[in-house]
Short mmCIF file of C-alpha atoms and ligand atoms in Angstrom, two decimals:
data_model
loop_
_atom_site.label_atom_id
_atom_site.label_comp_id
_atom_site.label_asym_id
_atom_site.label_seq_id
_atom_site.Cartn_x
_atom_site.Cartn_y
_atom_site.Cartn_z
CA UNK U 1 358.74 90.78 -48.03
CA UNK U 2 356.34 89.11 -50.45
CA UNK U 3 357.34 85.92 -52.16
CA UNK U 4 355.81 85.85 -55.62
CA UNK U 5 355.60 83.17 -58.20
CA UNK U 6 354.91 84.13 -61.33
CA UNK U 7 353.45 81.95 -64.10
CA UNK U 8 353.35 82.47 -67.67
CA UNK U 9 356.57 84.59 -66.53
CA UNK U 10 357.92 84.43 -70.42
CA UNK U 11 354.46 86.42 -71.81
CA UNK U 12 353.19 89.92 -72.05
CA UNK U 13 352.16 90.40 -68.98
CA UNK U 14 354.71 87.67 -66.71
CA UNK U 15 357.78 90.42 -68.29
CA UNK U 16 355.89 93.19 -66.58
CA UNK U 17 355.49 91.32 -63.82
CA UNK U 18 359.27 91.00 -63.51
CA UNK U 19 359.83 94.46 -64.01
CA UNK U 20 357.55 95.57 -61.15
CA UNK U 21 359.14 92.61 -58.89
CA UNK U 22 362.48 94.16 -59.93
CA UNK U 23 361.94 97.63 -58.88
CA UNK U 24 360.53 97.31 -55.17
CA UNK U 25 362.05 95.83 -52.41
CA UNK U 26 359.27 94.44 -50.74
CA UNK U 27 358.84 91.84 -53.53
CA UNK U 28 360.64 88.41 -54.61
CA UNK U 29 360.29 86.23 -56.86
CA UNK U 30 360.35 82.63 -55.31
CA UNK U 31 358.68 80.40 -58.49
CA UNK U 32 358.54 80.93 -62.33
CA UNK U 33 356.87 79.26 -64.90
CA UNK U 34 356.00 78.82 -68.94
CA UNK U 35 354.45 76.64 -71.19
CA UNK U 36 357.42 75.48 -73.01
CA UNK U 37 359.68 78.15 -73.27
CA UNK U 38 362.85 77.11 -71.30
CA UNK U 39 363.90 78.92 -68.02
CA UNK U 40 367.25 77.92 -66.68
CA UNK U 41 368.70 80.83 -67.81
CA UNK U 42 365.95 83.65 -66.49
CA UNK U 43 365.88 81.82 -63.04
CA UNK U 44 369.85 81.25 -62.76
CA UNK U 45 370.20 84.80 -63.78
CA UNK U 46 367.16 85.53 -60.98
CA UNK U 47 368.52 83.15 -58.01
CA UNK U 48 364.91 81.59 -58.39
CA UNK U 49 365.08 77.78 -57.14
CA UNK U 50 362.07 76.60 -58.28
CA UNK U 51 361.34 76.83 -61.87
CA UNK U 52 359.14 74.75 -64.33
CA UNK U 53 357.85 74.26 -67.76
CA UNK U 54 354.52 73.12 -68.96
CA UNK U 55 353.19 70.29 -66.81
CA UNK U 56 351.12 70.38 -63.39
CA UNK U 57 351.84 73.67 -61.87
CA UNK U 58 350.42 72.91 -58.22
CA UNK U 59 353.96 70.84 -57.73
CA UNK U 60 355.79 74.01 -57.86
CA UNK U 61 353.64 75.79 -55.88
CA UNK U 62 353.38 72.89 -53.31
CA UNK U 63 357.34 73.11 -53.43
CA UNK U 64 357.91 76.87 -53.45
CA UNK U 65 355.61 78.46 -50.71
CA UNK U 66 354.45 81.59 -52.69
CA UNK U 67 352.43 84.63 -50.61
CA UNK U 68 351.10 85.77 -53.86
CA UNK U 69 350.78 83.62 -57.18
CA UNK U 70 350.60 85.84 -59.93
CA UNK U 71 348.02 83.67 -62.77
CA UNK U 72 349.38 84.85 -66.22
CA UNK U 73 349.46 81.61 -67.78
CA UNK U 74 347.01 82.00 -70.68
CA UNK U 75 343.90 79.95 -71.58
CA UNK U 76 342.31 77.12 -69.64
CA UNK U 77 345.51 75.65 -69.05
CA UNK U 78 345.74 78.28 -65.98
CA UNK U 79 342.80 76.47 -64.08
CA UNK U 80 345.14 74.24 -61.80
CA UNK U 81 347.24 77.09 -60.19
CA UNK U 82 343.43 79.73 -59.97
CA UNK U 83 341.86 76.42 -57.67
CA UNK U 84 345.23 75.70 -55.92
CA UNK U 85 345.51 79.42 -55.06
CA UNK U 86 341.85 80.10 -53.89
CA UNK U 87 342.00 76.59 -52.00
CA UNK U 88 345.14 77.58 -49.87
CA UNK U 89 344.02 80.63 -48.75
CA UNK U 90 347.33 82.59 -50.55
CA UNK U 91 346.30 85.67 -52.28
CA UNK U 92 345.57 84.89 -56.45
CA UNK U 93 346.28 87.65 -58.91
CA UNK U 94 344.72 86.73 -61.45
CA UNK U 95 345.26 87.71 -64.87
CA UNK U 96 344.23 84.59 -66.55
CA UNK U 97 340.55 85.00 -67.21
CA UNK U 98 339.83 82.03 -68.42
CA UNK U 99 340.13 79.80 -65.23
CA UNK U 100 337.37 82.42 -63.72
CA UNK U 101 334.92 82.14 -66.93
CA UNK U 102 335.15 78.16 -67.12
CA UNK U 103 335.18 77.86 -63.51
CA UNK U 104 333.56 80.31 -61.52
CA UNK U 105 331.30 78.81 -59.05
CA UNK U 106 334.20 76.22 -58.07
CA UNK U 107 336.65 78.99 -57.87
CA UNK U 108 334.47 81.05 -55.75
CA UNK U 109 333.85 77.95 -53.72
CA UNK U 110 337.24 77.22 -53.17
CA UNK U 111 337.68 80.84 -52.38
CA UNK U 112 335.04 80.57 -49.60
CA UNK U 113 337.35 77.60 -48.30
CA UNK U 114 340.57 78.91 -48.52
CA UNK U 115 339.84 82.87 -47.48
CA UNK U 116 342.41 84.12 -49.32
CA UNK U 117 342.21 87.45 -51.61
CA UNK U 118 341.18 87.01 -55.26
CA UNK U 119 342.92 90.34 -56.75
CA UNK U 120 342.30 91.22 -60.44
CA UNK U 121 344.86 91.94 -62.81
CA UNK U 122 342.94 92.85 -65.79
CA UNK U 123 342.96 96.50 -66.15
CA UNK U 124 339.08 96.81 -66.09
CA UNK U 125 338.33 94.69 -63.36
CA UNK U 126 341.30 95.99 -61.40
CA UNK U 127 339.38 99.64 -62.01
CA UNK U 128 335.98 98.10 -60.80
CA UNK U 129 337.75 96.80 -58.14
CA UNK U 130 339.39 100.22 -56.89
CA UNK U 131 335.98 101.92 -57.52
CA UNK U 132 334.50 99.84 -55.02
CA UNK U 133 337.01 99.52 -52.29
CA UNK U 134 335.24 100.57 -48.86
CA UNK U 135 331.77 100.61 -50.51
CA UNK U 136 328.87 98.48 -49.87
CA UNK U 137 327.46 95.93 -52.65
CA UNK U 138 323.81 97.18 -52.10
CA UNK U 139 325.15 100.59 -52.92
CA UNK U 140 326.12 99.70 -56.08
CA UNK U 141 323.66 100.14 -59.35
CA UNK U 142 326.07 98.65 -62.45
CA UNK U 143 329.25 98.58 -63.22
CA UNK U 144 330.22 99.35 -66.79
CA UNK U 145 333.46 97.47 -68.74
CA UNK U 146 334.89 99.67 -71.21
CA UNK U 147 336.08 98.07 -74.08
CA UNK U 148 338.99 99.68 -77.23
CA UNK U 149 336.97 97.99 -79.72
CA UNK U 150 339.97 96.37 -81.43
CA UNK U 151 341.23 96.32 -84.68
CA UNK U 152 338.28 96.19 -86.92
CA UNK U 153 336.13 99.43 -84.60
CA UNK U 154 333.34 100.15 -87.22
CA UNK U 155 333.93 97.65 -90.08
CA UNK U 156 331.16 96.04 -91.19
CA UNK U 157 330.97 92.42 -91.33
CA UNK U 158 331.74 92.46 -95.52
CA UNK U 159 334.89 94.27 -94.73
CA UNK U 160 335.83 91.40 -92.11
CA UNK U 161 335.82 88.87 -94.10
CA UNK U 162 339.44 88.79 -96.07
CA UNK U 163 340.81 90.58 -92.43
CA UNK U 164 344.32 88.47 -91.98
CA UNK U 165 346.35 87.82 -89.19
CA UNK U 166 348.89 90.58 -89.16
CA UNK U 167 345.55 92.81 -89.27
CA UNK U 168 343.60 91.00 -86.52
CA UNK U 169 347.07 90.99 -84.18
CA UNK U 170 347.44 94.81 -85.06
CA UNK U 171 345.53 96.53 -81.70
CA UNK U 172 345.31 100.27 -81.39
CA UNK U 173 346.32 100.70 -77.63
CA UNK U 174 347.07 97.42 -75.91
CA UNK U 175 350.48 95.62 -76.34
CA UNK U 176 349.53 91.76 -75.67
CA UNK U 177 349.84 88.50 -76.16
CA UNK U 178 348.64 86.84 -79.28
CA UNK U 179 345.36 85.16 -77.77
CA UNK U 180 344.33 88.03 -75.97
CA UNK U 181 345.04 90.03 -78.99
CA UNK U 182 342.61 88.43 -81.30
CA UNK U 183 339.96 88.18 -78.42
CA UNK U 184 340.01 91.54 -78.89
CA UNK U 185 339.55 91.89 -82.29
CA UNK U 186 336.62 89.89 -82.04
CA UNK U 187 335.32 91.39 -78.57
CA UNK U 188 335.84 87.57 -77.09
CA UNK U 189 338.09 89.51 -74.45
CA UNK U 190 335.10 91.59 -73.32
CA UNK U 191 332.67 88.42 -73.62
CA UNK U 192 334.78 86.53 -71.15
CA UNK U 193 335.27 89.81 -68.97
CA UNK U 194 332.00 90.40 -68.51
CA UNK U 195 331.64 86.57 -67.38
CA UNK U 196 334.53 87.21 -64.81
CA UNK U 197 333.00 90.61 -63.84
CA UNK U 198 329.62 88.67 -62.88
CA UNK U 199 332.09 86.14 -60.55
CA UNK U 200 334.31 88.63 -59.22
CA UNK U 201 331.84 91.22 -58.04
CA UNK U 202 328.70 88.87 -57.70
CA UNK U 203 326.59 91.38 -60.03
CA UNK U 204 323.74 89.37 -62.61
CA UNK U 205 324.49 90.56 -65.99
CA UNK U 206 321.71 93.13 -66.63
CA UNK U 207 324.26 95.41 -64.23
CA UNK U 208 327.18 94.81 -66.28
CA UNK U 209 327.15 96.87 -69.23
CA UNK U 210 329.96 97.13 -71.96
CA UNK U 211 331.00 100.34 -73.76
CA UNK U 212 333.20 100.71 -76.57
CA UNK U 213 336.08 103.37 -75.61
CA UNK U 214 338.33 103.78 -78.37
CA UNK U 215 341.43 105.62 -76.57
CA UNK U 216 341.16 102.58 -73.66
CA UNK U 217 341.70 105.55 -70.87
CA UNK U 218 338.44 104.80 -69.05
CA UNK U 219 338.96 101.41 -67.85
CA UNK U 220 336.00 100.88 -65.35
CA UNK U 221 333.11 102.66 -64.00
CA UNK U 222 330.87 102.04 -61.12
CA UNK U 223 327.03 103.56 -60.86
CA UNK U 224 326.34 104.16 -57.74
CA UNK U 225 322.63 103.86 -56.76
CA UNK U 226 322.73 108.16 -55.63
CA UNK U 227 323.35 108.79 -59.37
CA UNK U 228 326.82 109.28 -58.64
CA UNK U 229 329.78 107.12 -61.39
CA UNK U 230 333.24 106.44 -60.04
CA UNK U 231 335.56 105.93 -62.83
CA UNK U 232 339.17 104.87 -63.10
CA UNK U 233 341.39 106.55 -65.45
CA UNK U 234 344.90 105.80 -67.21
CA UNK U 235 346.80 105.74 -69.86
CA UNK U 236 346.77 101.69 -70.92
CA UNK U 237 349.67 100.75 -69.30
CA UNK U 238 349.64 96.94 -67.61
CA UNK U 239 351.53 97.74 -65.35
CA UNK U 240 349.39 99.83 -63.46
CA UNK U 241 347.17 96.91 -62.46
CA UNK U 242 350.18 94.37 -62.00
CA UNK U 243 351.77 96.32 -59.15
CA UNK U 244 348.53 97.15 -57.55
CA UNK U 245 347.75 93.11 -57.60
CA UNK U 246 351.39 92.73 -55.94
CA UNK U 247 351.81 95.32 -53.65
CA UNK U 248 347.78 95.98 -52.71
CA UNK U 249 346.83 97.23 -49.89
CA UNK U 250 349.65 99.70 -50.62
CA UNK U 251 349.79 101.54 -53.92
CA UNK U 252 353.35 101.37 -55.38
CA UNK U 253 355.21 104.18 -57.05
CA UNK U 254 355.22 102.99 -60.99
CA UNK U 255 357.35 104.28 -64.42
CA UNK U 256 353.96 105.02 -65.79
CA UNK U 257 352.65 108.95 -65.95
CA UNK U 258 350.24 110.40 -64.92
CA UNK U 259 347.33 111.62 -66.99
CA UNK U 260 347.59 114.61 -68.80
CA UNK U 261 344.12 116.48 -69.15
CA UNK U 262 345.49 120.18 -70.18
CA UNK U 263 346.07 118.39 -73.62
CA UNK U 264 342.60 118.04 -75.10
CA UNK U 265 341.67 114.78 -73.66
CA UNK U 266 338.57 113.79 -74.92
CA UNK U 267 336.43 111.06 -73.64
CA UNK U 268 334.42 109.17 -76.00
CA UNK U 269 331.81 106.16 -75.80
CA UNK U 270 329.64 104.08 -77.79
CA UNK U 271 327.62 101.46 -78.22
CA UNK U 272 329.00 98.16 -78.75
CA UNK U 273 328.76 96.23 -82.28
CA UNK U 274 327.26 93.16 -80.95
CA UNK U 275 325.93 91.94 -84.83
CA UNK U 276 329.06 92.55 -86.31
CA UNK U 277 330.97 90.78 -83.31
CA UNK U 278 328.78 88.28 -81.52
CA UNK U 279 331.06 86.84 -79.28
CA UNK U 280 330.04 89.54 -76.94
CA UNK U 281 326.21 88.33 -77.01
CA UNK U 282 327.32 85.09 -77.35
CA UNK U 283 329.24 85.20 -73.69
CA UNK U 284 326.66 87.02 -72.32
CA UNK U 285 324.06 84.57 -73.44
CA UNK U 286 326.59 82.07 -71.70
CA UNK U 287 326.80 83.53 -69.44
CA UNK U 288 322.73 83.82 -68.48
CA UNK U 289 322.47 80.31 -69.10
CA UNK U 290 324.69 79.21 -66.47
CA UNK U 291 326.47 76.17 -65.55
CA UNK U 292 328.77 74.89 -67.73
CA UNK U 293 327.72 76.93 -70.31
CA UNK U 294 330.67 79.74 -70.01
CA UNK U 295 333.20 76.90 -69.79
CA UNK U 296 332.00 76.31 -73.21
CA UNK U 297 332.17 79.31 -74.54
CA UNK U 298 335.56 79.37 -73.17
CA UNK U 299 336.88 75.94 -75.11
CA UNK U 300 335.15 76.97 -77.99
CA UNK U 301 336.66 80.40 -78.45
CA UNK U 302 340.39 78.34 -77.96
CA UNK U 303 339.61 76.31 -80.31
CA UNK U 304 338.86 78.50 -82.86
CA UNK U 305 341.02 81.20 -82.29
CA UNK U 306 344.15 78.50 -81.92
CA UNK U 307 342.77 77.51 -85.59
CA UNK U 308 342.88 81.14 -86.49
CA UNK U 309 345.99 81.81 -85.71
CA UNK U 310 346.81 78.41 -87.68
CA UNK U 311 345.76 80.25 -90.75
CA UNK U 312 342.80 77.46 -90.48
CA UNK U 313 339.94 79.15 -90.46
CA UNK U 314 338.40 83.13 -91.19
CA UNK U 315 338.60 85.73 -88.73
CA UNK U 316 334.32 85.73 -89.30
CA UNK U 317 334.17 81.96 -88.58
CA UNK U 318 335.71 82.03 -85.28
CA UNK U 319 332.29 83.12 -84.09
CA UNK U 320 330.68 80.58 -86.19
CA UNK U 321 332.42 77.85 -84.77
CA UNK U 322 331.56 79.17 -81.33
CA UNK U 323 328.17 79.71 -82.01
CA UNK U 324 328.04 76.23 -83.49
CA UNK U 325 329.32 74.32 -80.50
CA UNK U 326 327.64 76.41 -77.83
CA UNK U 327 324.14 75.48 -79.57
CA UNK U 328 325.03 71.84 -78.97
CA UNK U 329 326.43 71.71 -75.13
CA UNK U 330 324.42 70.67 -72.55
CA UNK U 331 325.88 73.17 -70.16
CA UNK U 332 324.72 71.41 -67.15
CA UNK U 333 326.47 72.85 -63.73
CA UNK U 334 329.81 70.85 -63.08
CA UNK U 335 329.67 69.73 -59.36
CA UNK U 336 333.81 68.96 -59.34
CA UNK U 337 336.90 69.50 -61.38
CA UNK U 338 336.38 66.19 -62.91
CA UNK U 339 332.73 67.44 -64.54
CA UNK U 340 334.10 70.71 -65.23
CA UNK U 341 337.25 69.14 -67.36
CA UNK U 342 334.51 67.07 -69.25
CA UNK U 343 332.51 69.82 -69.81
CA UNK U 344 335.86 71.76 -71.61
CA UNK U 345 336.64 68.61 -73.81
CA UNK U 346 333.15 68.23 -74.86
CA UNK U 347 332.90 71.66 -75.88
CA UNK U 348 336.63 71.30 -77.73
CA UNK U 349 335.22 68.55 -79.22
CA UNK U 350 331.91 70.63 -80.41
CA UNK U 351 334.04 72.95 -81.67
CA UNK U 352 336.21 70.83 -83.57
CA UNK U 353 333.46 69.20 -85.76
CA UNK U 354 332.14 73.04 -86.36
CA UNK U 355 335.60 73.66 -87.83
CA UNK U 356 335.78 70.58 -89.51
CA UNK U 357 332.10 71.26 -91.17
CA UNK U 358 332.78 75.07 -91.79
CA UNK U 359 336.63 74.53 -93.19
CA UNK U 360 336.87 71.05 -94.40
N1 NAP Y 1 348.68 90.94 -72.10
C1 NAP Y 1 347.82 91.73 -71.50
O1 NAP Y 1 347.93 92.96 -71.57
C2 NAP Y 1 346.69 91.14 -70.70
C3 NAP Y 1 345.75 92.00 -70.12
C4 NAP Y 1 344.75 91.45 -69.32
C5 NAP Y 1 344.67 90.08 -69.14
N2 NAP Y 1 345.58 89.28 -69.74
C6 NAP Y 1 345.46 87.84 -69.54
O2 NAP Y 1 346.69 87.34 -69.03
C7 NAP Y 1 346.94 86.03 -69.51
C8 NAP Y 1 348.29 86.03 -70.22
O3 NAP Y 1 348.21 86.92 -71.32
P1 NAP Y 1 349.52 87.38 -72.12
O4 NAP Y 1 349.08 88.42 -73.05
O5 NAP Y 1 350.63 87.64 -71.15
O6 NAP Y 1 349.82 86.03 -72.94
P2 NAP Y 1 351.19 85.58 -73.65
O7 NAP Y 1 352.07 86.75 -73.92
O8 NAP Y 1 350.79 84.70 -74.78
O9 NAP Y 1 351.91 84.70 -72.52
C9 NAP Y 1 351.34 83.51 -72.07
C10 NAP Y 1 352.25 82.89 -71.04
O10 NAP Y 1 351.64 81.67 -70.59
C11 NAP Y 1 352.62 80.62 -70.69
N3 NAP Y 1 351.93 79.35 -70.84
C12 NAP Y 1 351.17 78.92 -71.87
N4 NAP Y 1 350.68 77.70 -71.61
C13 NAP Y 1 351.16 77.33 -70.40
C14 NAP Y 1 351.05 76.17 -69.60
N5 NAP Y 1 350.35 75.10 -70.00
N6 NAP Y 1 351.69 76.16 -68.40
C15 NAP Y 1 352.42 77.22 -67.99
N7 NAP Y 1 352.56 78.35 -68.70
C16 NAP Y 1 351.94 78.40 -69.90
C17 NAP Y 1 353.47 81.01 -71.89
O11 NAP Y 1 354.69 80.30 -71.90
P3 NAP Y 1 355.56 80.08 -73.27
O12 NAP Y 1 356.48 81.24 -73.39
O13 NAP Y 1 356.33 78.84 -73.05
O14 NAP Y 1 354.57 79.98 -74.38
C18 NAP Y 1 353.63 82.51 -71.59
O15 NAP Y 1 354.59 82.70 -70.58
C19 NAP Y 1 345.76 85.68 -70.43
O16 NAP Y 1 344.80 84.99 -69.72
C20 NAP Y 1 345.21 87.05 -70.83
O17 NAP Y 1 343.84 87.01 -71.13
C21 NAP Y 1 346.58 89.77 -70.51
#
């Protein structure tokens, strides 16, 4: 039996969780937590003791014991329970990306501490992740990232600037959250994906490449220095990569189907946008640079996508403001948790006065 506490247990991907907890024996929920939606009711209904919203989430995982903490907490809020997992030495799924991007060298460190596994939950990295199993590192050439392209796939940027909400939260394949969802739309998600590729598979970012896939059924592939690619296929389901976090090394039986290829399946890549949507250069530039630097990139996009949604600012000046604040961090390397929460408020800070400046 594996205990599992899931947090961020009221979102997208904490209801799948539940759902894949639900249907296999081997799994039970022991903790649950949100950001401020309340929970007596889900964890009375659940027999879950130990349940909490918002606040320090290392106190519940101090208190309940978890084998596996499942990270779906969204934004840098998540950081806490990534180091408190990776320290302990109990296996992380890890869905929230953002604790890897702003913290990667102190995760991995902690990691190298604890020994525990660090098991990815987003569906790409998952796939790179399944690709690789058994292999050896120096066999590997690149790994490629595919992306949907979101929303706004082949507008130019004229035609993005009177895009709304409803049309930015409106993605073609992928049922998500609403931060996630407009990361897409402005190929942020891939940005910080490609930063948590570099930290979870210890590849520099010339080998990471990113593809635009429209029908999201690709959702890694591995070069292989013979000239042979490993891909992983699927329809976009999340719960494909949630179970194999929960149950790995097994593979557990899921609703989801199987591919169908006798029905004209057609694969189809391209090129990435990156003029029309530079928050994927601008995370890979981040990322290069080092340090603090993806933490900043990180806080920035928050901030602007928070103001966003606020109806506060365009859908184009989202990578303004990021752009904006990113020229003006230092992004020197953090050397502790302390540093590393500086380095986030400066950058929120940054990014504020962009917004202020661009949207008075
Ligand atoms: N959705 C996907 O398909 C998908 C795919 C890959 C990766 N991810 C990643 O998974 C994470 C979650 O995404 P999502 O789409 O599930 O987001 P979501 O639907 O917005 O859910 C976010 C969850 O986090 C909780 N939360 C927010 N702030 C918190 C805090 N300070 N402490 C504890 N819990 C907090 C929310 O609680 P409240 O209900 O109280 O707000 C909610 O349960 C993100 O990092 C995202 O990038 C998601």
């Amino acid at each position: 039996m594996k205990r599992i506490a899931v947090l961020g247990v009221t979102g997208s991907i904490g209801r799948q969780a539940l759902e894949i907890i639900d249907a296999d024996d081997e799994l039970e929920l022991c903790a649950l937590a949100s950001g401020s939606s309340e929970l007596e009711t889900l964890a009375a209904a659940r027999g879950v003791r130990h349940a909490q919203v918002g606040g320090d989430l290392t106190t519940l995982l101090d208190l309940s014991e978890p084998d596996i903490v499942l990270n779906a907490v969204v934004g840098f809020a998540g950081l806490p329970a990534t180091l408190w997992a990776l320290e302990h030495g109990v296996t992380l799924a890890l869905a929230n990306k953002e604790s890897l991007v702003a913290a990667g060298e102190l995760a991995l460190a902690a990691q190298g501490r604890g020994g525990g596994l660090l098991l990815p939950v987003d569906s790409e990295h998952s796939a790179v992740f399944q690709c690789l199993e058994g292999r050896r590192l120096d066999s590997v050439d690149s790994i490629v990232l595919t992306a949907s392209g979101g929303p706004f796939r082949g507008r130019t940027r004229e035609q993005l600037a009177d895009v709304t909400r409803a049309d930015a939260l409106a993605h073609p394949t992928w049922q998500m959250g609403p931060k996630i969802t407009i990361d897409s739309a402005t190929l942020a998600n891939k940005g910080l994906e490609l930063i948590e590729a570099h930290f979870l598979f210890g590849l520099p970012y010339d080998r990471i490449e990113v593809v635009v896939h429209p029908t999201s059924v690709v959702h890694a592939i591995v070069r292989f220095r013979d000239g042979a690619s490993l891909a992983h296929l699927g329809y976009p389901d999340m719960r494909v990569p949630i179970s194999y976090a929960l149950t790995y090394p097994e593979r557990a039986a899921t609703p989801v189907e199987g591919l169908d290829f006798s029905n004209r399946l057609t694969l189809e890549f391209e090129r990435p946008d990156v003029e029309t949507f530079p928050m994927l250069a601008l995370a890979r530039n981040a990322g290069e640079a080092g340090g603090t630097h993806p933490c900043a990139y990180n806080a920035a996009n928050e901030v602007a996508v928070a103001a966003f949604l606020a109806g506060r600012l365009p859908f184009l000046g989202i990578a303004g403001v990021a752009e904006e604040a990113l020229a003006r961090v230092h992004g020197v390397p953090a050397q502790d948790l302390d540093e590393l929460i500086e380095a986030d408020a400066e950058a929120r800070r940054l990014a504020e006065e962009a917004l202020g400046a661009l949207v008075p």
